[in-house]
Amino acid sequence: MEIIIQPNAELAARTVADVIAQALLAEPRVVLGLATGVTMQPVYDQLVQKHHEDGLDFSRCSTFNLDEYIGLAADDPRSYHYFMRHHFFDRVNIDLRHTHLPDGMASDLEAECAYYETLIARNGGIDLQILGIGLNGHIGFNEPDSAFDSRTRVQALSRATRAQNAPLFPAPAQVPREAITMGIGTILEARQCLLLATGLEKAEIVSKALEGSVTVAVTATALQLHPNSTIVLDKAAASRLEKADHYRETPLPKPD
Ligand code: F6R
């Protein structure tokens, strides 16, 4: 695992956007795994800026999002479909036919999960998977105790996750109780994983995820097993790491 600590959240987001831009420049048909959430918004803002100012071209890439709530339609402002269009897809020249999110309204949810896995495989697998981390250590919506070989499936959301996401809903009771998520096994098959965490409230879980024992109790620890994973943090999210000084000596990835 490579750990990059940036002085602030803006520079951390920029580092992630730069890695995505480099991947696109190296391979315009790159398959990106994408995440939603507050942490990701500045990353998408940076990518939109690169599109407008530097002509960064998204027209040939494909994307697969990690997750979607069950029971929210694509045009529901709280759905992850809506989030992606609002924050990213509608602001760049991506071909919407190449963008994918699980369908939380599917009548047969199990079939939808299997279909999502098939689609990822048919596209040659994910080259670069972007991840955030939940306060309980989840990646995607892989809540504590998710098996490391789990695949795309329906996942009941924990109380902690529903509380974390409640501010986006009119009332906490309206946060969906279930979601479709890529599994840990699905995520670990990506050729590269890139996790971004910012802010003091993530510091404790980041230290468990990066320096704690590998355990299904903190599913982000699975990234310790991945041969090509990079973690980008701001100073606040890194503040509980015991070996922060050592990680700071790691050189930043060089643009091609
Ligand atoms: C979202 C996702 C989640 C979030 C995580 C952090 O697609 O997969 O794992 O990345 O819950 O969310 P924020 O960034 O809102 O703290």
PDB file of N, CA and C in Angstrom, residues 109-191:
ATOM      1  N   LEU A 109     -33.627  -8.194  -7.823  1.00  0.00           N
ATOM      2  CA  LEU A 109     -32.371  -7.573  -7.369  1.00  0.00           C
ATOM      3  C   LEU A 109     -31.182  -8.527  -7.497  1.00  0.00           C
ATOM      4  N   GLU A 110     -31.434  -9.804  -7.253  1.00  0.00           N
ATOM      5  CA  GLU A 110     -30.329 -10.771  -7.375  1.00  0.00           C
ATOM      6  C   GLU A 110     -29.834 -10.858  -8.802  1.00  0.00           C
ATOM      7  N   ALA A 111     -30.796 -10.865  -9.738  1.00  0.00           N
ATOM      8  CA  ALA A 111     -30.422 -10.912 -11.160  1.00  0.00           C
ATOM      9  C   ALA A 111     -29.666  -9.639 -11.530  1.00  0.00           C
ATOM     10  N   GLU A 112     -30.089  -8.514 -10.988  1.00  0.00           N
ATOM     11  CA  GLU A 112     -29.408  -7.240 -11.263  1.00  0.00           C
ATOM     12  C   GLU A 112     -27.943  -7.298 -10.783  1.00  0.00           C
ATOM     13  N   CYS A 113     -27.736  -7.867  -9.594  1.00  0.00           N
ATOM     14  CA  CYS A 113     -26.365  -7.967  -9.058  1.00  0.00           C
ATOM     15  C   CYS A 113     -25.492  -8.850  -9.947  1.00  0.00           C
ATOM     16  N   ALA A 114     -26.061  -9.987 -10.377  1.00  0.00           N
ATOM     17  CA  ALA A 114     -25.296 -10.901 -11.237  1.00  0.00           C
ATOM     18  C   ALA A 114     -24.993 -10.220 -12.574  1.00  0.00           C
ATOM     19  N   TYR A 115     -25.982  -9.458 -13.085  1.00  0.00           N
ATOM     20  CA  TYR A 115     -25.816  -8.761 -14.357  1.00  0.00           C
ATOM     21  C   TYR A 115     -24.700  -7.709 -14.247  1.00  0.00           C
ATOM     22  N   TYR A 116     -24.651  -7.035 -13.117  1.00  0.00           N
ATOM     23  CA  TYR A 116     -23.621  -5.996 -12.910  1.00  0.00           C
ATOM     24  C   TYR A 116     -22.221  -6.613 -12.970  1.00  0.00           C
ATOM     25  N   GLU A 117     -22.075  -7.764 -12.320  1.00  0.00           N
ATOM     26  CA  GLU A 117     -20.785  -8.473 -12.361  1.00  0.00           C
ATOM     27  C   GLU A 117     -20.436  -8.850 -13.805  1.00  0.00           C
ATOM     28  N   THR A 118     -21.442  -9.331 -14.548  1.00  0.00           N
ATOM     29  CA  THR A 118     -21.209  -9.733 -15.937  1.00  0.00           C
ATOM     30  C   THR A 118     -20.770  -8.534 -16.768  1.00  0.00           C
ATOM     31  N   LEU A 119     -21.424  -7.399 -16.532  1.00  0.00           N
ATOM     32  CA  LEU A 119     -21.080  -6.188 -17.294  1.00  0.00           C
ATOM     33  C   LEU A 119     -19.638  -5.754 -17.030  1.00  0.00           C
ATOM     34  N   ILE A 120     -19.233  -5.825 -15.769  1.00  0.00           N
ATOM     35  CA  ILE A 120     -17.847  -5.450 -15.425  1.00  0.00           C
ATOM     36  C   ILE A 120     -16.885  -6.384 -16.165  1.00  0.00           C
ATOM     37  N   ALA A 121     -17.180  -7.680 -16.103  1.00  0.00           N
ATOM     38  CA  ALA A 121     -16.298  -8.659 -16.758  1.00  0.00           C
ATOM     39  C   ALA A 121     -16.264  -8.424 -18.267  1.00  0.00           C
ATOM     40  N   ARG A 122     -17.442  -8.160 -18.851  1.00  0.00           N
ATOM     41  CA  ARG A 122     -17.529  -7.952 -20.298  1.00  0.00           C
ATOM     42  C   ARG A 122     -16.716  -6.727 -20.737  1.00  0.00           C
ATOM     43  N   ASN A 123     -16.555  -5.780 -19.835  1.00  0.00           N
ATOM     44  CA  ASN A 123     -15.755  -4.588 -20.150  1.00  0.00           C
ATOM     45  C   ASN A 123     -14.276  -4.772 -19.821  1.00  0.00           C
ATOM     46  N   GLY A 124     -13.910  -5.988 -19.467  1.00  0.00           N
ATOM     47  CA  GLY A 124     -12.500  -6.283 -19.223  1.00  0.00           C
ATOM     48  C   GLY A 124     -12.042  -6.036 -17.796  1.00  0.00           C
ATOM     49  N   GLY A 125     -12.987  -5.787 -16.894  1.00  0.00           N
ATOM     50  CA  GLY A 125     -12.618  -5.544 -15.492  1.00  0.00           C
ATOM     51  C   GLY A 125     -12.288  -4.072 -15.279  1.00  0.00           C
ATOM     52  N   ILE A 126     -12.175  -3.701 -14.014  1.00  0.00           N
ATOM     53  CA  ILE A 126     -11.952  -2.291 -13.659  1.00  0.00           C
ATOM     54  C   ILE A 126     -10.452  -2.013 -13.571  1.00  0.00           C
ATOM     55  N   ASP A 127     -10.025  -0.968 -14.262  1.00  0.00           N
ATOM     56  CA  ASP A 127      -8.599  -0.613 -14.236  1.00  0.00           C
ATOM     57  C   ASP A 127      -8.250   0.162 -12.976  1.00  0.00           C
ATOM     58  N   LEU A 128      -9.077   1.145 -12.651  1.00  0.00           N
ATOM     59  CA  LEU A 128      -8.768   2.034 -11.515  1.00  0.00           C
ATOM     60  C   LEU A 128     -10.041   2.231 -10.700  1.00  0.00           C
ATOM     61  N   GLN A 129     -10.041   1.738  -9.481  1.00  0.00           N
ATOM     62  CA  GLN A 129     -11.217   1.841  -8.611  1.00  0.00           C
ATOM     63  C   GLN A 129     -11.007   2.948  -7.588  1.00  0.00           C
ATOM     64  N   ILE A 130     -11.863   3.957  -7.626  1.00  0.00           N
ATOM     65  CA  ILE A 130     -11.807   5.055  -6.656  1.00  0.00           C
ATOM     66  C   ILE A 130     -12.713   4.682  -5.476  1.00  0.00           C
ATOM     67  N   LEU A 131     -12.228   4.942  -4.270  1.00  0.00           N
ATOM     68  CA  LEU A 131     -12.966   4.556  -3.064  1.00  0.00           C
ATOM     69  C   LEU A 131     -12.947   5.687  -2.030  1.00  0.00           C
ATOM     70  N   GLY A 132     -14.042   5.792  -1.284  1.00  0.00           N
ATOM     71  CA  GLY A 132     -14.040   6.562  -0.045  1.00  0.00           C
ATOM     72  C   GLY A 132     -14.075   5.553   1.100  1.00  0.00           C
ATOM     73  N   ILE A 133     -14.178   6.042   2.310  1.00  0.00           N
ATOM     74  CA  ILE A 133     -14.285   5.125   3.461  1.00  0.00           C
ATOM     75  C   ILE A 133     -15.371   5.636   4.405  1.00  0.00           C
ATOM     76  N   GLY A 134     -16.216   4.728   4.860  1.00  0.00           N
ATOM     77  CA  GLY A 134     -17.257   5.094   5.818  1.00  0.00           C
ATOM     78  C   GLY A 134     -16.692   5.181   7.225  1.00  0.00           C
ATOM     79  N   LEU A 135     -17.446   5.792   8.116  1.00  0.00           N
ATOM     80  CA  LEU A 135     -16.970   5.937   9.496  1.00  0.00           C
ATOM     81  C   LEU A 135     -16.811   4.583  10.181  1.00  0.00           C
ATOM     82  N   ASN A 136     -17.483   3.561   9.670  1.00  0.00           N
ATOM     83  CA  ASN A 136     -17.324   2.213  10.235  1.00  0.00           C
ATOM     84  C   ASN A 136     -16.338   1.370   9.415  1.00  0.00           C
ATOM     85  N   GLY A 137     -15.613   2.024   8.509  1.00  0.00           N
ATOM     86  CA  GLY A 137     -14.581   1.324   7.748  1.00  0.00           C
ATOM     87  C   GLY A 137     -15.084   0.676   6.475  1.00  0.00           C
ATOM     88  N   HIS A 138     -16.340   0.942   6.098  1.00  0.00           N
ATOM     89  CA  HIS A 138     -16.820   0.301   4.874  1.00  0.00           C
ATOM     90  C   HIS A 138     -16.186   0.909   3.632  1.00  0.00           C
ATOM     91  N   ILE A 139     -16.006   0.082   2.590  1.00  0.00           N
ATOM     92  CA  ILE A 139     -15.705   0.568   1.236  1.00  0.00           C
ATOM     93  C   ILE A 139     -16.842   0.069   0.370  1.00  0.00           C
ATOM     94  N   GLY A 140     -17.262   0.890  -0.621  1.00  0.00           N
ATOM     95  CA  GLY A 140     -18.566   0.622  -1.212  1.00  0.00           C
ATOM     96  C   GLY A 140     -19.544   0.649  -0.044  1.00  0.00           C
ATOM     97  N   PHE A 141     -20.533  -0.227  -0.085  1.00  0.00           N
ATOM     98  CA  PHE A 141     -21.393  -0.373   1.102  1.00  0.00           C
ATOM     99  C   PHE A 141     -21.124  -1.720   1.761  1.00  0.00           C
ATOM    100  N   ASN A 142     -19.864  -2.142   1.741  1.00  0.00           N
ATOM    101  CA  ASN A 142     -19.496  -3.399   2.398  1.00  0.00           C
ATOM    102  C   ASN A 142     -19.351  -3.136   3.886  1.00  0.00           C
ATOM    103  N   GLU A 143     -20.413  -3.397   4.593  1.00  0.00           N
ATOM    104  CA  GLU A 143     -20.484  -3.118   6.014  1.00  0.00           C
ATOM    105  C   GLU A 143     -19.633  -4.131   6.790  1.00  0.00           C
ATOM    106  N   PRO A 144     -19.340  -3.840   8.065  1.00  0.00           N
ATOM    107  CA  PRO A 144     -18.548  -4.785   8.858  1.00  0.00           C
ATOM    108  C   PRO A 144     -19.098  -6.207   8.725  1.00  0.00           C
ATOM    109  N   ASP A 145     -18.171  -7.153   8.642  1.00  0.00           N
ATOM    110  CA  ASP A 145     -18.448  -8.585   8.503  1.00  0.00           C
ATOM    111  C   ASP A 145     -18.739  -9.016   7.080  1.00  0.00           C
ATOM    112  N   SER A 146     -18.580  -8.126   6.101  1.00  0.00           N
ATOM    113  CA  SER A 146     -18.689  -8.554   4.698  1.00  0.00           C
ATOM    114  C   SER A 146     -17.484  -9.438   4.373  1.00  0.00           C
ATOM    115  N   ALA A 147     -17.735 -10.554   3.713  1.00  0.00           N
ATOM    116  CA  ALA A 147     -16.639 -11.469   3.378  1.00  0.00           C
ATOM    117  C   ALA A 147     -15.717 -10.831   2.348  1.00  0.00           C
ATOM    118  N   PHE A 148     -14.440 -11.168   2.448  1.00  0.00           N
ATOM    119  CA  PHE A 148     -13.476 -10.585   1.510  1.00  0.00           C
ATOM    120  C   PHE A 148     -13.630 -11.141   0.094  1.00  0.00           C
ATOM    121  N   ASP A 149     -14.361 -12.252  -0.053  1.00  0.00           N
ATOM    122  CA  ASP A 149     -14.615 -12.743  -1.413  1.00  0.00           C
ATOM    123  C   ASP A 149     -16.043 -12.417  -1.865  1.00  0.00           C
ATOM    124  N   SER A 150     -16.700 -11.467  -1.174  1.00  0.00           N
ATOM    125  CA  SER A 150     -18.085 -11.129  -1.544  1.00  0.00           C
ATOM    126  C   SER A 150     -18.128 -10.458  -2.914  1.00  0.00           C
ATOM    127  N   ARG A 151     -19.271 -10.657  -3.588  1.00  0.00           N
ATOM    128  CA  ARG A 151     -19.479 -10.080  -4.924  1.00  0.00           C
ATOM    129  C   ARG A 151     -20.607  -9.052  -4.841  1.00  0.00           C
ATOM    130  N   THR A 152     -20.972  -8.481  -5.967  1.00  0.00           N
ATOM    131  CA  THR A 152     -22.068  -7.509  -5.996  1.00  0.00           C
ATOM    132  C   THR A 152     -23.335  -8.153  -5.440  1.00  0.00           C
ATOM    133  N   ARG A 153     -23.954  -7.472  -4.495  1.00  0.00           N
ATOM    134  CA  ARG A 153     -25.084  -8.079  -3.798  1.00  0.00           C
ATOM    135  C   ARG A 153     -25.905  -7.024  -3.064  1.00  0.00           C
ATOM    136  N   VAL A 154     -27.031  -7.467  -2.522  1.00  0.00           N
ATOM    137  CA  VAL A 154     -27.851  -6.601  -1.672  1.00  0.00           C
ATOM    138  C   VAL A 154     -27.239  -6.611  -0.267  1.00  0.00           C
ATOM    139  N   GLN A 155     -27.061  -5.418   0.298  1.00  0.00           N
ATOM    140  CA  GLN A 155     -26.448  -5.294   1.630  1.00  0.00           C
ATOM    141  C   GLN A 155     -27.358  -4.452   2.517  1.00  0.00           C
ATOM    142  N   ALA A 156     -27.678  -4.967   3.682  1.00  0.00           N
ATOM    143  CA  ALA A 156     -28.421  -4.166   4.666  1.00  0.00           C
ATOM    144  C   ALA A 156     -27.471  -3.107   5.219  1.00  0.00           C
ATOM    145  N   LEU A 157     -27.940  -1.881   5.313  1.00  0.00           N
ATOM    146  CA  LEU A 157     -27.076  -0.805   5.798  1.00  0.00           C
ATOM    147  C   LEU A 157     -27.101  -0.757   7.317  1.00  0.00           C
ATOM    148  N   SER A 158     -25.926  -0.552   7.898  1.00  0.00           N
ATOM    149  CA  SER A 158     -25.823  -0.513   9.354  1.00  0.00           C
ATOM    150  C   SER A 158     -26.410   0.799   9.878  1.00  0.00           C
ATOM    151  N   ARG A 159     -26.667   0.799  11.156  1.00  0.00           N
ATOM    152  CA  ARG A 159     -27.165   2.014  11.811  1.00  0.00           C
ATOM    153  C   ARG A 159     -26.163   3.164  11.617  1.00  0.00           C
ATOM    154  N   ALA A 160     -24.858   2.826  11.747  1.00  0.00           N
ATOM    155  CA  ALA A 160     -23.810   3.859  11.622  1.00  0.00           C
ATOM    156  C   ALA A 160     -23.832   4.478  10.224  1.00  0.00           C
ATOM    157  N   THR A 161     -23.976   3.648   9.207  1.00  0.00           N
ATOM    158  CA  THR A 161     -23.972   4.159   7.831  1.00  0.00           C
ATOM    159  C   THR A 161     -25.217   4.984   7.561  1.00  0.00           C
ATOM    160  N   ARG A 162     -26.353   4.526   8.058  1.00  0.00           N
ATOM    161  CA  ARG A 162     -27.590   5.283   7.830  1.00  0.00           C
ATOM    162  C   ARG A 162     -27.492   6.641   8.538  1.00  0.00           C
ATOM    163  N   ALA A 163     -26.865   6.651   9.708  1.00  0.00           N
ATOM    164  CA  ALA A 163     -26.696   7.922  10.425  1.00  0.00           C
ATOM    165  C   ALA A 163     -25.731   8.837   9.665  1.00  0.00           C
ATOM    166  N   GLN A 164     -24.652   8.243   9.125  1.00  0.00           N
ATOM    167  CA  GLN A 164     -23.663   9.033   8.369  1.00  0.00           C
ATOM    168  C   GLN A 164     -24.317   9.704   7.161  1.00  0.00           C
ATOM    169  N   ASN A 165     -25.230   8.998   6.509  1.00  0.00           N
ATOM    170  CA  ASN A 165     -25.823   9.511   5.268  1.00  0.00           C
ATOM    171  C   ASN A 165     -27.139  10.261   5.496  1.00  0.00           C
ATOM    172  N   ALA A 166     -27.599  10.308   6.738  1.00  0.00           N
ATOM    173  CA  ALA A 166     -28.892  10.942   7.048  1.00  0.00           C
ATOM    174  C   ALA A 166     -28.970  12.423   6.654  1.00  0.00           C
ATOM    175  N   PRO A 167     -27.861  13.206   6.762  1.00  0.00           N
ATOM    176  CA  PRO A 167     -27.996  14.631   6.422  1.00  0.00           C
ATOM    177  C   PRO A 167     -28.502  14.896   5.004  1.00  0.00           C
ATOM    178  N   LEU A 168     -28.367  13.909   4.115  1.00  0.00           N
ATOM    179  CA  LEU A 168     -28.821  14.115   2.733  1.00  0.00           C
ATOM    180  C   LEU A 168     -30.306  13.824   2.559  1.00  0.00           C
ATOM    181  N   PHE A 169     -30.966  13.385   3.625  1.00  0.00           N
ATOM    182  CA  PHE A 169     -32.388  13.019   3.548  1.00  0.00           C
ATOM    183  C   PHE A 169     -33.189  13.943   4.463  1.00  0.00           C
ATOM    184  N   PRO A 170     -34.482  14.162   4.136  1.00  0.00           N
ATOM    185  CA  PRO A 170     -35.290  15.062   4.947  1.00  0.00           C
ATOM    186  C   PRO A 170     -35.420  14.589   6.401  1.00  0.00           C
ATOM    187  N   ALA A 171     -35.445  13.275   6.595  1.00  0.00           N
ATOM    188  CA  ALA A 171     -35.531  12.743   7.969  1.00  0.00           C
ATOM    189  C   ALA A 171     -34.724  11.448   8.022  1.00  0.00           C
ATOM    190  N   PRO A 172     -34.054  11.167   9.158  1.00  0.00           N
ATOM    191  CA  PRO A 172     -33.213   9.970   9.252  1.00  0.00           C
ATOM    192  C   PRO A 172     -33.966   8.694   8.866  1.00  0.00           C
ATOM    193  N   ALA A 173     -35.283   8.636   9.181  1.00  0.00           N
ATOM    194  CA  ALA A 173     -36.054   7.426   8.881  1.00  0.00           C
ATOM    195  C   ALA A 173     -36.185   7.190   7.382  1.00  0.00           C
ATOM    196  N   GLN A 174     -35.912   8.219   6.586  1.00  0.00           N
ATOM    197  CA  GLN A 174     -36.062   8.062   5.129  1.00  0.00           C
ATOM    198  C   GLN A 174     -34.802   7.513   4.443  1.00  0.00           C
ATOM    199  N   VAL A 175     -33.704   7.361   5.201  1.00  0.00           N
ATOM    200  CA  VAL A 175     -32.503   6.765   4.594  1.00  0.00           C
ATOM    201  C   VAL A 175     -32.820   5.307   4.282  1.00  0.00           C
ATOM    202  N   PRO A 176     -32.609   4.883   3.031  1.00  0.00           N
ATOM    203  CA  PRO A 176     -32.925   3.487   2.702  1.00  0.00           C
ATOM    204  C   PRO A 176     -32.205   2.501   3.630  1.00  0.00           C
ATOM    205  N   ARG A 177     -32.822   1.340   3.800  1.00  0.00           N
ATOM    206  CA  ARG A 177     -32.256   0.330   4.695  1.00  0.00           C
ATOM    207  C   ARG A 177     -31.348  -0.643   3.971  1.00  0.00           C
ATOM    208  N   GLU A 178     -31.407  -0.623   2.636  1.00  0.00           N
ATOM    209  CA  GLU A 178     -30.598  -1.565   1.866  1.00  0.00           C
ATOM    210  C   GLU A 178     -30.005  -0.873   0.640  1.00  0.00           C
ATOM    211  N   ALA A 179     -28.923  -1.458   0.165  1.00  0.00           N
ATOM    212  CA  ALA A 179     -28.294  -0.956  -1.063  1.00  0.00           C
ATOM    213  C   ALA A 179     -27.757  -2.141  -1.851  1.00  0.00           C
ATOM    214  N   ILE A 180     -27.500  -1.895  -3.132  1.00  0.00           N
ATOM    215  CA  ILE A 180     -26.697  -2.851  -3.910  1.00  0.00           C
ATOM    216  C   ILE A 180     -25.272  -2.330  -3.876  1.00  0.00           C
ATOM    217  N   THR A 181     -24.336  -3.197  -3.588  1.00  0.00           N
ATOM    218  CA  THR A 181     -22.924  -2.784  -3.584  1.00  0.00           C
ATOM    219  C   THR A 181     -22.054  -3.817  -4.282  1.00  0.00           C
ATOM    220  N   MET A 182     -21.029  -3.342  -4.963  1.00  0.00           N
ATOM    221  CA  MET A 182     -19.980  -4.273  -5.381  1.00  0.00           C
ATOM    222  C   MET A 182     -19.446  -4.938  -4.117  1.00  0.00           C
ATOM    223  N   GLY A 183     -18.997  -6.172  -4.232  1.00  0.00           N
ATOM    224  CA  GLY A 183     -18.440  -6.855  -3.064  1.00  0.00           C
ATOM    225  C   GLY A 183     -16.967  -6.503  -2.866  1.00  0.00           C
ATOM    226  N   ILE A 184     -16.436  -6.945  -1.744  1.00  0.00           N
ATOM    227  CA  ILE A 184     -14.998  -6.751  -1.508  1.00  0.00           C
ATOM    228  C   ILE A 184     -14.199  -7.533  -2.556  1.00  0.00           C
ATOM    229  N   GLY A 185     -14.682  -8.727  -2.881  1.00  0.00           N
ATOM    230  CA  GLY A 185     -14.001  -9.525  -3.916  1.00  0.00           C
ATOM    231  C   GLY A 185     -13.994  -8.800  -5.247  1.00  0.00           C
ATOM    232  N   THR A 186     -15.118  -8.159  -5.578  1.00  0.00           N
ATOM    233  CA  THR A 186     -15.208  -7.400  -6.832  1.00  0.00           C
ATOM    234  C   THR A 186     -14.193  -6.252  -6.805  1.00  0.00           C
ATOM    235  N   ILE A 187     -14.157  -5.532  -5.696  1.00  0.00           N
ATOM    236  CA  ILE A 187     -13.254  -4.368  -5.584  1.00  0.00           C
ATOM    237  C   ILE A 187     -11.789  -4.809  -5.675  1.00  0.00           C
ATOM    238  N   LEU A 188     -11.462  -5.910  -5.000  1.00  0.00           N
ATOM    239  CA  LEU A 188     -10.058  -6.355  -4.976  1.00  0.00           C
ATOM    240  C   LEU A 188      -9.575  -6.806  -6.353  1.00  0.00           C
ATOM    241  N   GLU A 189     -10.511  -7.099  -7.271  1.00  0.00           N
ATOM    242  CA  GLU A 189     -10.109  -7.501  -8.626  1.00  0.00           C
ATOM    243  C   GLU A 189      -9.719  -6.313  -9.497  1.00  0.00           C
ATOM    244  N   ALA A 190     -10.027  -5.090  -9.054  1.00  0.00           N
ATOM    245  CA  ALA A 190      -9.607  -3.914  -9.835  1.00  0.00           C
ATOM    246  C   ALA A 190      -8.075  -3.910  -9.908  1.00  0.00           C
ATOM    247  N   ARG A 191      -7.545  -3.457 -11.050  1.00  0.00           N
ATOM    248  CA  ARG A 191      -6.079  -3.494 -11.213  1.00  0.00           C
ATOM    249  C   ARG A 191      -5.389  -2.508 -10.280  1.00  0.00           C
TER     250      ARG A 191
END
